[in-house]
PDB file of C-alpha atoms in Angstrom:
ATOM      1  CA  UNK A   3      18.695  59.985  37.174  1.00 55.00           C
ATOM      2  CA  UNK A   4      16.242  58.298  34.752  1.00 61.00           C
ATOM      3  CA  UNK A   5      12.831  57.484  36.208  1.00 76.00           C
ATOM      4  CA  UNK A   6      11.254  54.365  34.975  1.00 85.00           C
ATOM      5  CA  UNK A   7       7.562  54.291  34.742  1.00 88.00           C
ATOM      6  CA  UNK A   8       5.609  51.069  34.819  1.00 93.00           C
ATOM      7  CA  UNK A   9       3.416  49.760  32.019  1.00 94.00           C
ATOM      8  CA  UNK A  10       0.541  49.810  34.428  1.00 94.00           C
ATOM      9  CA  UNK A  11       0.951  53.443  35.028  1.00 95.00           C
ATOM     10  CA  UNK A  12       1.336  54.356  31.430  1.00 95.00           C
ATOM     11  CA  UNK A  13      -1.712  52.443  30.523  1.00 95.00           C
ATOM     12  CA  UNK A  14      -3.805  53.996  33.367  1.00 96.00           C
ATOM     13  CA  UNK A  15      -2.775  57.448  32.236  1.00 97.00           C
ATOM     14  CA  UNK A  16      -3.389  56.713  28.491  1.00 96.00           C
ATOM     15  CA  UNK A  17      -6.929  55.480  29.333  1.00 97.00           C
ATOM     16  CA  UNK A  18      -7.657  58.511  31.535  1.00 97.00           C
ATOM     17  CA  UNK A  19      -6.564  60.783  28.676  1.00 98.00           C
ATOM     18  CA  UNK A  20      -8.617  58.856  26.087  1.00 97.00           C
ATOM     19  CA  UNK A  21     -11.599  59.102  28.309  1.00 97.00           C
ATOM     20  CA  UNK A  22     -11.075  62.836  28.675  1.00 98.00           C
ATOM     21  CA  UNK A  23     -10.942  63.265  24.902  1.00 98.00           C
ATOM     22  CA  UNK A  24     -14.132  61.331  24.416  1.00 98.00           C
ATOM     23  CA  UNK A  25     -15.904  63.405  27.012  1.00 98.00           C
ATOM     24  CA  UNK A  26     -14.660  66.580  25.421  1.00 98.00           C
ATOM     25  CA  UNK A  27     -15.677  65.407  21.949  1.00 98.00           C
ATOM     26  CA  UNK A  28     -19.000  64.377  23.184  1.00 98.00           C
ATOM     27  CA  UNK A  29     -19.644  67.900  24.938  1.00 98.00           C
ATOM     28  CA  UNK A  30     -18.427  69.513  21.606  1.00 98.00           C
ATOM     29  CA  UNK A  31     -20.660  67.409  19.403  1.00 98.00           C
ATOM     30  CA  UNK A  32     -23.758  67.973  21.663  1.00 98.00           C
ATOM     31  CA  UNK A  33     -23.135  71.912  21.387  1.00 98.00           C
ATOM     32  CA  UNK A  34     -22.241  71.691  17.804  1.00 98.00           C
ATOM     33  CA  UNK A  35     -25.440  69.713  16.980  1.00 98.00           C
ATOM     34  CA  UNK A  36     -27.533  72.454  18.584  1.00 98.00           C
ATOM     35  CA  UNK A  37     -25.728  75.221  16.673  1.00 98.00           C
ATOM     36  CA  UNK A  38     -26.281  73.088  13.381  1.00 98.00           C
ATOM     37  CA  UNK A  39     -30.010  72.913  14.067  1.00 98.00           C
ATOM     38  CA  UNK A  40     -30.222  76.734  14.642  1.00 98.00           C
ATOM     39  CA  UNK A  41     -28.250  77.391  11.389  1.00 97.00           C
ATOM     40  CA  UNK A  42     -30.556  75.165   9.403  1.00 97.00           C
ATOM     41  CA  UNK A  43     -33.557  77.025  10.592  1.00 97.00           C
ATOM     42  CA  UNK A  44     -31.819  80.257   9.407  1.00 97.00           C
ATOM     43  CA  UNK A  45     -30.893  78.712   6.075  1.00 96.00           C
ATOM     44  CA  UNK A  46     -34.417  77.560   5.506  1.00 96.00           C
ATOM     45  CA  UNK A  47     -35.661  81.011   6.178  1.00 96.00           C
ATOM     46  CA  UNK A  48     -33.164  82.373   3.803  1.00 96.00           C
ATOM     47  CA  UNK A  49     -34.047  80.007   0.956  1.00 96.00           C
ATOM     48  CA  UNK A  50     -37.689  80.633   1.376  1.00 96.00           C
ATOM     49  CA  UNK A  51     -37.004  84.273   1.076  1.00 96.00           C
ATOM     50  CA  UNK A  52     -34.886  83.878  -2.087  1.00 96.00           C
ATOM     51  CA  UNK A  53     -37.715  81.714  -3.533  1.00 96.00           C
ATOM     52  CA  UNK A  54     -40.491  84.227  -2.661  1.00 97.00           C
ATOM     53  CA  UNK A  55     -38.843  87.068  -4.389  1.00 97.00           C
ATOM     54  CA  UNK A  56     -37.080  85.138  -7.063  1.00 96.00           C
ATOM     55  CA  UNK A  57     -33.511  85.995  -6.252  1.00 96.00           C
ATOM     56  CA  UNK A  58     -30.257  83.964  -6.213  1.00 96.00           C
ATOM     57  CA  UNK A  59     -28.309  86.491  -4.286  1.00 95.00           C
ATOM     58  CA  UNK A  60     -29.277  88.723  -1.510  1.00 95.00           C
ATOM     59  CA  UNK A  61     -27.045  91.258  -0.008  1.00 93.00           C
ATOM     60  CA  UNK A  62     -27.034  92.785   3.595  1.00 93.00           C
ATOM     61  CA  UNK A  63     -24.569  94.907   5.672  1.00 94.00           C
ATOM     62  CA  UNK A  64     -23.354  91.577   7.297  1.00 94.00           C
ATOM     63  CA  UNK A  65     -22.762  89.575   4.272  1.00 94.00           C
ATOM     64  CA  UNK A  66     -24.179  88.071   0.952  1.00 96.00           C
ATOM     65  CA  UNK A  67     -26.551  85.092   0.568  1.00 96.00           C
ATOM     66  CA  UNK A  68     -25.962  83.134  -2.619  1.00 96.00           C
ATOM     67  CA  UNK A  69     -28.563  80.487  -3.466  1.00 96.00           C
ATOM     68  CA  UNK A  70     -27.367  77.677  -5.726  1.00 96.00           C
ATOM     69  CA  UNK A  71     -28.231  74.060  -6.676  1.00 94.00           C
ATOM     70  CA  UNK A  72     -26.031  71.292  -5.450  1.00 94.00           C
ATOM     71  CA  UNK A  73     -26.563  67.873  -6.986  1.00 95.00           C
ATOM     72  CA  UNK A  74     -25.197  64.596  -5.546  1.00 95.00           C
ATOM     73  CA  UNK A  75     -24.951  61.350  -7.403  1.00 95.00           C
ATOM     74  CA  UNK A  76     -24.752  57.810  -6.115  1.00 95.00           C
ATOM     75  CA  UNK A  77     -25.653  54.300  -7.124  1.00 96.00           C
ATOM     76  CA  UNK A  78     -27.606  51.593  -5.631  1.00 97.00           C
ATOM     77  CA  UNK A  79     -26.111  48.992  -7.831  1.00 97.00           C
ATOM     78  CA  UNK A  80     -22.268  48.907  -7.845  1.00 96.00           C
ATOM     79  CA  UNK A  81     -21.992  45.927 -10.003  1.00 96.00           C
ATOM     80  CA  UNK A  82     -23.821  47.695 -12.760  1.00 97.00           C
ATOM     81  CA  UNK A  83     -21.832  50.832 -12.298  1.00 97.00           C
ATOM     82  CA  UNK A  84     -18.583  48.988 -12.559  1.00 96.00           C
ATOM     83  CA  UNK A  85     -19.857  47.648 -15.765  1.00 97.00           C
ATOM     84  CA  UNK A  86     -20.966  50.948 -17.136  1.00 97.00           C
ATOM     85  CA  UNK A  87     -17.585  52.432 -16.304  1.00 97.00           C
ATOM     86  CA  UNK A  88     -15.789  49.730 -18.038  1.00 97.00           C
ATOM     87  CA  UNK A  89     -18.046  49.691 -20.949  1.00 98.00           C
ATOM     88  CA  UNK A  90     -17.769  53.440 -21.427  1.00 98.00           C
ATOM     89  CA  UNK A  91     -14.007  53.554 -20.445  1.00 97.00           C
ATOM     90  CA  UNK A  92     -14.672  56.145 -17.839  1.00 96.00           C
ATOM     91  CA  UNK A  93     -12.473  55.436 -14.779  1.00 94.00           C
ATOM     92  CA  UNK A  94     -12.670  59.162 -13.935  1.00 94.00           C
ATOM     93  CA  UNK A  95     -16.200  58.533 -12.658  1.00 96.00           C
ATOM     94  CA  UNK A  96     -14.566  57.199  -9.698  1.00 93.00           C
ATOM     95  CA  UNK A  97     -12.809  59.298  -7.023  1.00 93.00           C
ATOM     96  CA  UNK A  98      -9.012  58.809  -6.506  1.00 90.00           C
ATOM     97  CA  UNK A  99      -8.599  56.729  -3.615  1.00 90.00           C
ATOM     98  CA  UNK A 100      -7.111  53.320  -3.233  1.00 93.00           C
ATOM     99  CA  UNK A 101      -9.093  50.699  -1.180  1.00 94.00           C
ATOM    100  CA  UNK A 102      -6.531  49.897   1.617  1.00 95.00           C
ATOM    101  CA  UNK A 103      -7.932  46.519   2.384  1.00 96.00           C
ATOM    102  CA  UNK A 104      -8.008  45.438  -1.143  1.00 96.00           C
ATOM    103  CA  UNK A 105      -4.591  46.718  -1.965  1.00 96.00           C
ATOM    104  CA  UNK A 106      -3.167  45.134   1.120  1.00 95.00           C
ATOM    105  CA  UNK A 107      -4.689  41.686   0.222  1.00 96.00           C
ATOM    106  CA  UNK A 108      -3.384  42.092  -3.489  1.00 96.00           C
ATOM    107  CA  UNK A 109       0.283  42.763  -2.363  1.00 95.00           C
ATOM    108  CA  UNK A 110       0.216  40.012   0.329  1.00 95.00           C
ATOM    109  CA  UNK A 111      -1.025  37.586  -2.326  1.00 97.00           C
ATOM    110  CA  UNK A 112       1.299  38.899  -4.989  1.00 96.00           C
ATOM    111  CA  UNK A 113       4.443  40.211  -3.338  1.00 92.00           C
ATOM    112  CA  UNK A 114       6.134  40.639  -6.748  1.00 94.00           C
ATOM    113  CA  UNK A 115       3.369  42.972  -8.010  1.00 93.00           C
ATOM    114  CA  UNK A 116       3.723  46.667  -7.390  1.00 91.00           C
ATOM    115  CA  UNK A 117       1.401  48.997  -9.294  1.00 91.00           C
ATOM    116  CA  UNK A 118       3.340  52.030 -10.953  1.00 93.00           C
ATOM    117  CA  UNK A 119       3.598  55.127  -8.651  1.00 93.00           C
ATOM    118  CA  UNK A 120       2.426  52.971  -5.536  1.00 92.00           C
ATOM    119  CA  UNK A 121       3.699  54.627  -2.356  1.00 93.00           C
ATOM    120  CA  UNK A 122       3.397  52.962   0.962  1.00 93.00           C
ATOM    121  CA  UNK A 123       3.918  54.099   4.568  1.00 94.00           C
ATOM    122  CA  UNK A 124       4.149  51.682   7.463  1.00 93.00           C
ATOM    123  CA  UNK A 125       4.589  52.456  11.081  1.00 93.00           C
ATOM    124  CA  UNK A 126       4.037  50.544  14.505  1.00 89.00           C
ATOM    125  CA  UNK A 127       1.097  51.590  16.577  1.00 89.00           C
ATOM    126  CA  UNK A 128      -0.202  50.453  19.856  1.00 87.00           C
ATOM    127  CA  UNK A 129      -3.812  49.726  20.963  1.00 90.00           C
ATOM    128  CA  UNK A 130      -4.846  50.103  24.507  1.00 89.00           C
ATOM    129  CA  UNK A 131      -7.726  48.217  25.862  1.00 90.00           C
ATOM    130  CA  UNK A 132      -9.369  48.812  29.188  1.00 88.00           C
ATOM    131  CA  UNK A 133      -9.140  45.880  31.573  1.00 90.00           C
ATOM    132  CA  UNK A 134     -12.386  44.079  32.204  1.00 88.00           C
ATOM    133  CA  UNK A 135     -13.669  44.331  35.784  1.00 78.00           C
ATOM    134  CA  UNK A 136     -12.482  41.440  37.817  1.00 64.00           C
ATOM    135  CA  UNK A 137      -9.028  41.252  36.457  1.00 52.00           C
TER     136      UNK A 137
END
């Protein structure tokens, strides 16, 4: 015997599960944030110790501390950056990721154009919205 479950019941269950996941995530993030702050304090003390004794590596019976410099780069002027990249023929300065919105627009406007090596994956999905009060 096959049981038919109503759309109303499925939506109610889905929303309840989504709310539970949000609650669990919020609890996790709150606890994780506390641990991150504590770790930053310890890291700061270790960095200060490395600086004071002029060491880039410290050993202990529990592990090894290695101090290194990490540098990040970014631009505040994407137009100028794009121009620089084109002028210097250095597309490798960009990370390998396709803008999903721009590619979708390109393919919709030019259905006969397909960049070499392009892969696509499409699947149906559902979006569940909570009913507003009074309905």
